[in-house]
PDB file of C-alpha atoms in Angstrom:
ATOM      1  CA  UNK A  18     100.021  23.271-139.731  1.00 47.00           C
ATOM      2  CA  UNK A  19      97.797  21.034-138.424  1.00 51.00           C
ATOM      3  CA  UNK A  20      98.337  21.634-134.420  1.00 51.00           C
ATOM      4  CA  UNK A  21      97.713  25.044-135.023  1.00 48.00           C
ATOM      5  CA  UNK A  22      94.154  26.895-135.192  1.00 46.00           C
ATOM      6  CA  UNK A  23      93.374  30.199-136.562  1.00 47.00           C
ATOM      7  CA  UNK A  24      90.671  32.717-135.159  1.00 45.00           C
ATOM      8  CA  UNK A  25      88.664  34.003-137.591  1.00 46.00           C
ATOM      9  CA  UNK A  26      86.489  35.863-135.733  1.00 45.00           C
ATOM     10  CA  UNK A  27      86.999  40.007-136.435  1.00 45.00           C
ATOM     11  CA  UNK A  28      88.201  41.126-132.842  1.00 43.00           C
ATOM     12  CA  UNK A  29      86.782  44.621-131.819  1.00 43.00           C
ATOM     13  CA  UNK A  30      89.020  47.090-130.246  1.00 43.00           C
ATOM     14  CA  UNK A  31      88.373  49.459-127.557  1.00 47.00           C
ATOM     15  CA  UNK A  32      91.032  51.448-129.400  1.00 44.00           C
ATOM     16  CA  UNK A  33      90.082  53.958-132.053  1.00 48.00           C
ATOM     17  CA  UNK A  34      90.694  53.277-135.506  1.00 51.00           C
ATOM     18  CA  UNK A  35      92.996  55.000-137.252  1.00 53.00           C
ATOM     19  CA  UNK A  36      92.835  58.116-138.740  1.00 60.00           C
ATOM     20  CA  UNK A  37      89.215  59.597-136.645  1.00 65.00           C
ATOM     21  CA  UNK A  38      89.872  62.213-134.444  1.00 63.00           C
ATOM     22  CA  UNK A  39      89.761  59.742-131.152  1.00 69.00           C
ATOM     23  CA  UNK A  40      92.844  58.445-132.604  1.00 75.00           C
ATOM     24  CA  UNK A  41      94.890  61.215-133.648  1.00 71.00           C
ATOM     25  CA  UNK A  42      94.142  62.834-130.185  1.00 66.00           C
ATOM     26  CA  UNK A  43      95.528  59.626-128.553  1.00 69.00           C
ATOM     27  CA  UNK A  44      98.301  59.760-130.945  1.00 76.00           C
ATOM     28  CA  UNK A  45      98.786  63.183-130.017  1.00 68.00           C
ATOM     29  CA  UNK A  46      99.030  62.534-126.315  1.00 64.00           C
ATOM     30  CA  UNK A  47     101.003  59.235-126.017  1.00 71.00           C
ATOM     31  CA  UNK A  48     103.550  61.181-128.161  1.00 74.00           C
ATOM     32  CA  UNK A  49     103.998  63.811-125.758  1.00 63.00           C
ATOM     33  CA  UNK A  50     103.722  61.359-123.065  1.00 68.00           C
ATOM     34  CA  UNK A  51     106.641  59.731-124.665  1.00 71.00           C
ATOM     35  CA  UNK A  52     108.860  63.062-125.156  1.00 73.00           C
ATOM     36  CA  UNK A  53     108.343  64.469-121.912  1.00 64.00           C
ATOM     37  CA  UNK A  54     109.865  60.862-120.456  1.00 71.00           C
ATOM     38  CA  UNK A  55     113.015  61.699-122.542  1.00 79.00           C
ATOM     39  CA  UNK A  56     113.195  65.146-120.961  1.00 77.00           C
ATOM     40  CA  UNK A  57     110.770  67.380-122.804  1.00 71.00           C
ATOM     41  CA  UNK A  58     110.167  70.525-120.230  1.00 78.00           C
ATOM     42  CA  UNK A  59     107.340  71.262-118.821  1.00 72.00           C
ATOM     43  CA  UNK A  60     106.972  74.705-120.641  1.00 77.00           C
ATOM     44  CA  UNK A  61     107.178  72.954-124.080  1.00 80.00           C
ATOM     45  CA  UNK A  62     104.991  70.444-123.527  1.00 78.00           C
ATOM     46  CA  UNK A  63     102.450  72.753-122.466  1.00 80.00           C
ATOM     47  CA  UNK A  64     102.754  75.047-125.889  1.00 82.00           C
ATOM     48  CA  UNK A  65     102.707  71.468-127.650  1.00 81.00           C
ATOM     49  CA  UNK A  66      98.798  70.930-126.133  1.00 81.00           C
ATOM     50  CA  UNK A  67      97.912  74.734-127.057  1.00 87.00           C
ATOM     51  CA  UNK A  68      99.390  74.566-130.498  1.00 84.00           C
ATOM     52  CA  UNK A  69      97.533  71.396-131.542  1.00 83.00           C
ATOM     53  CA  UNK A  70      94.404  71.165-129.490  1.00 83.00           C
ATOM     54  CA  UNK A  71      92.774  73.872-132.093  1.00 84.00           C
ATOM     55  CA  UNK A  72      93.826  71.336-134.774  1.00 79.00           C
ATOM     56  CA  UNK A  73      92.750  68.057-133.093  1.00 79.00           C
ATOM     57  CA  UNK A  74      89.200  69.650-131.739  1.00 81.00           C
ATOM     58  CA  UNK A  75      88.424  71.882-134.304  1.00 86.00           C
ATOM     59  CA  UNK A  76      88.959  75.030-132.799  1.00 91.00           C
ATOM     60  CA  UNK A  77      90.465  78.533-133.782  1.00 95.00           C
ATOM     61  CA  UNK A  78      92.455  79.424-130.950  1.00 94.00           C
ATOM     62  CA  UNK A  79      93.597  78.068-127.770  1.00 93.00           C
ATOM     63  CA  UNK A  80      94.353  79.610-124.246  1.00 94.00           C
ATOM     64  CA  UNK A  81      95.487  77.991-121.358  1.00 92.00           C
ATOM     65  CA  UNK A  82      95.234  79.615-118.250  1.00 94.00           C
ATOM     66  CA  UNK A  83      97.340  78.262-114.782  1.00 91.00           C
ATOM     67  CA  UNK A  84      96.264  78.476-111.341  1.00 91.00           C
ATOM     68  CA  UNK A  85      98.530  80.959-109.230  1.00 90.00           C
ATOM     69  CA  UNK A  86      97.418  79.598-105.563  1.00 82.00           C
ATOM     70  CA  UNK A  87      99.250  82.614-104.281  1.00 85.00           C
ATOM     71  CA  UNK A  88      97.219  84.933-105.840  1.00 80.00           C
ATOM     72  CA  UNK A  89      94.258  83.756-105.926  1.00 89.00           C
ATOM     73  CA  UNK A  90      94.290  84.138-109.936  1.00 92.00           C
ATOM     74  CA  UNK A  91      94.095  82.320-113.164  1.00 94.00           C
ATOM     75  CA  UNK A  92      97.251  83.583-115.519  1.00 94.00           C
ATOM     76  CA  UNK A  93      97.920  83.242-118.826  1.00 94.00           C
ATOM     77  CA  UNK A  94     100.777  80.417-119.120  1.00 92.00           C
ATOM     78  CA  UNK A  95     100.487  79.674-123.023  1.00 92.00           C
ATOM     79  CA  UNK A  96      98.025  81.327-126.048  1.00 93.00           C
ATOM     80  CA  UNK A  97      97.563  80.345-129.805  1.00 93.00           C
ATOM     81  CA  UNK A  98      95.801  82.579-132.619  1.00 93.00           C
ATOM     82  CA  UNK A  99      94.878  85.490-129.818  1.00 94.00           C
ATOM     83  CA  UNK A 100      95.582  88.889-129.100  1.00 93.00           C
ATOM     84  CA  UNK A 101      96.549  90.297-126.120  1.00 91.00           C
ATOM     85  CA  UNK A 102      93.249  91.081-124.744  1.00 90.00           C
ATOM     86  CA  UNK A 103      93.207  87.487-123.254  1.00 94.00           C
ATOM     87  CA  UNK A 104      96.184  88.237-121.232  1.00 93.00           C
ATOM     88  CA  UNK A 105      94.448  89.687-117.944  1.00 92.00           C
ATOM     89  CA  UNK A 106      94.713  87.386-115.256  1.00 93.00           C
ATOM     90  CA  UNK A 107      90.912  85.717-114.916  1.00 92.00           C
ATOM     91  CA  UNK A 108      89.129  85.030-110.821  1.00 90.00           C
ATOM     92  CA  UNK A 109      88.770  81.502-110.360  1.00 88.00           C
ATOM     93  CA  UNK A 110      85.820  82.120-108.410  1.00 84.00           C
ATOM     94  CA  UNK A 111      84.141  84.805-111.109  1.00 81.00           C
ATOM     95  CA  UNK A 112      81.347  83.554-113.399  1.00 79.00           C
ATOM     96  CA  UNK A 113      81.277  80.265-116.020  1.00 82.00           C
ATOM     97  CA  UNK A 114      85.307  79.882-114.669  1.00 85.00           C
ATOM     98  CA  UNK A 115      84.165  78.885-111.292  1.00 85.00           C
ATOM     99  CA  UNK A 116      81.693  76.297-112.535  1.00 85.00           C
ATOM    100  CA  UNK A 117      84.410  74.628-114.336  1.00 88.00           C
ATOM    101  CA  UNK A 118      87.085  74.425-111.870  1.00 87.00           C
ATOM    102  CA  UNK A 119      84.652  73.499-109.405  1.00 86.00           C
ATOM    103  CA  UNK A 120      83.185  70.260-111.721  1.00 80.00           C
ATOM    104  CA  UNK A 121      85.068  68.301-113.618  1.00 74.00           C
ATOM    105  CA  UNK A 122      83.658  68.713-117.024  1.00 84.00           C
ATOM    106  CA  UNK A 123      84.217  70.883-119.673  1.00 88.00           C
ATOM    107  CA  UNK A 124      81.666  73.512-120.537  1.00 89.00           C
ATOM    108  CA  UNK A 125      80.675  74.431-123.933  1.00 91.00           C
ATOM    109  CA  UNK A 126      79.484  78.041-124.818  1.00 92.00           C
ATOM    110  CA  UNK A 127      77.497  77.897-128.435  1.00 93.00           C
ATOM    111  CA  UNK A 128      77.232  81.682-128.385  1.00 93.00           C
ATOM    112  CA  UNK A 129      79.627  83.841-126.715  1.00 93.00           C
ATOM    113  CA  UNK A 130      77.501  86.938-127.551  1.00 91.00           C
ATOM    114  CA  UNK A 131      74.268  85.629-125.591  1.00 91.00           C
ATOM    115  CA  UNK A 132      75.937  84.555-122.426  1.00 90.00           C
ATOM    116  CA  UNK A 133      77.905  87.248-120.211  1.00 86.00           C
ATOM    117  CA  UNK A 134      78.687  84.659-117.621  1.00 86.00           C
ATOM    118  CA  UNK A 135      81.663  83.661-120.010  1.00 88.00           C
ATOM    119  CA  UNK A 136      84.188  85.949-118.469  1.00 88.00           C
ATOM    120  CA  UNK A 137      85.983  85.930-122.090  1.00 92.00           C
ATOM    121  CA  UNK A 138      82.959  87.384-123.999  1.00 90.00           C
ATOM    122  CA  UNK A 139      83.988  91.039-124.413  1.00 92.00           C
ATOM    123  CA  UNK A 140      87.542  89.692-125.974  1.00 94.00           C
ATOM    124  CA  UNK A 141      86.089  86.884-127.468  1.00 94.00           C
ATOM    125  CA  UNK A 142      83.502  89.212-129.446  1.00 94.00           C
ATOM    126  CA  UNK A 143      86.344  91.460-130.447  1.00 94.00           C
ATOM    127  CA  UNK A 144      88.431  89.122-131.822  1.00 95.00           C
ATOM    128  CA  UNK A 145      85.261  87.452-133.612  1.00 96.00           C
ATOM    129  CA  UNK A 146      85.096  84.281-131.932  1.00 96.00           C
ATOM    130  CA  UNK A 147      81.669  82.964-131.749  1.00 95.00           C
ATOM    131  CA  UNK A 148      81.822  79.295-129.234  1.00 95.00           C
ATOM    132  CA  UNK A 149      83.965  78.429-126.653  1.00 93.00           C
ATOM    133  CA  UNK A 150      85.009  75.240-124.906  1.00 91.00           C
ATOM    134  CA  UNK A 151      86.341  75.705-121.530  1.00 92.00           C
ATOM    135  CA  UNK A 152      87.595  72.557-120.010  1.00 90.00           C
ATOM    136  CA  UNK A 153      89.476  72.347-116.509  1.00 89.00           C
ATOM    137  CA  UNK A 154      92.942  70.876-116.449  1.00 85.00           C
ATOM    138  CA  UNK A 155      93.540  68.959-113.012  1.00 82.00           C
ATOM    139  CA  UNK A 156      96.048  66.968-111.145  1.00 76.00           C
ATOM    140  CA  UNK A 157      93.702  65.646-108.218  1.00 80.00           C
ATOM    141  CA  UNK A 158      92.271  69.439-107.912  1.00 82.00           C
ATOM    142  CA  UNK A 159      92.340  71.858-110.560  1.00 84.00           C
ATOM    143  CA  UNK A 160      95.276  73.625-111.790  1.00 86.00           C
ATOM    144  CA  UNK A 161      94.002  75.687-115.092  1.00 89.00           C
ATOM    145  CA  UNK A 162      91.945  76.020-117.536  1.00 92.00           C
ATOM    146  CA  UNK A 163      92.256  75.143-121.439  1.00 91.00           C
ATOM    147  CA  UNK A 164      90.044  77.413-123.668  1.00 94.00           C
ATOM    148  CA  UNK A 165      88.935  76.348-126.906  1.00 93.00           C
ATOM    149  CA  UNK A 166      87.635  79.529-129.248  1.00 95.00           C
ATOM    150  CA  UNK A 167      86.121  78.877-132.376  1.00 95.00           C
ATOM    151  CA  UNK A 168      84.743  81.804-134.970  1.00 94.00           C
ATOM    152  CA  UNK A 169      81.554  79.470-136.000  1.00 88.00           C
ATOM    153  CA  UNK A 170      79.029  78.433-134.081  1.00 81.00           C
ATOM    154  CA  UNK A 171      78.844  74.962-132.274  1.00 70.00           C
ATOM    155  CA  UNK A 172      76.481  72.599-130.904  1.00 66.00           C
TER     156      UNK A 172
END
């Protein structure tokens, strides 16, 4: 048609492309965004994120950890691949955990072995997870903490 003009120029997107791991974790999320508008409890949402942030960040195991205000402690609200030694409640003021809440970035641990300031290390090294990511989960303060285990090493 002769009123009409096409643009050839290739576009960039500020969007992932499909199929890297930006994009499935987007995928991920605005899915679960989407359920938990049609009614998707809290409880299940939250076992959702544990069960397939290993998958979607290359990780081993998963534990999330909710603040009790109350009690001044971190509990465990939802685990994946992990034994009951990560079940103790955790101080949110004790060690690597309080430099997380307090910032707003995750923290990664290469070697779990080599730094006793991760208050996971002993159950961490008995379950034969080498790295950690710890990352806080916040509303407009934090509210938990997700940990990421992984049995090789990382960077």
């Amino acid at each position: 048609m002769p009123g009409i003009r096409r643009n050839r120029e290739k576009r960039s997107s500020s969007l992932p492309s499909r199929g890297t791991p930006e994009s499935q974790v987007l995928s991920f999320f605005l899915n679960l965004s989407g359920e938990m508008r049609r009614g998707l409890s809290l409880d299940l949402a939250l076992r959702q994120v544990v069960e397939k942030a290993p998958l979607l960040l290359k990780a081993d195991a998963c534990i999330l950890y909710l603040l009790d205000e109350k009690e001044n402690f971190l509990q465990l609200a939802q685990k994946y691949n992990v034994g009951r030694g990560f079940s103790r409640p955790l101080k949110p003021r004790e060690g690597k955990v309080a430099t997380i809440l307090r910032g707003e970035k995750a923290a990664v641990v290469p070697n779990i072995a080599k730094d006793p300031s991760f208050i996971l290390h002993e159950e961490a090294q008995k379950e034969g997870f080498i790295s950690a990511i710890c990352a806080p989960v916040r509303t407009e303060k934090a509210i938990g903490l997700l940990v990421l285990l992984r049995r090789k090493g990382r960077r």
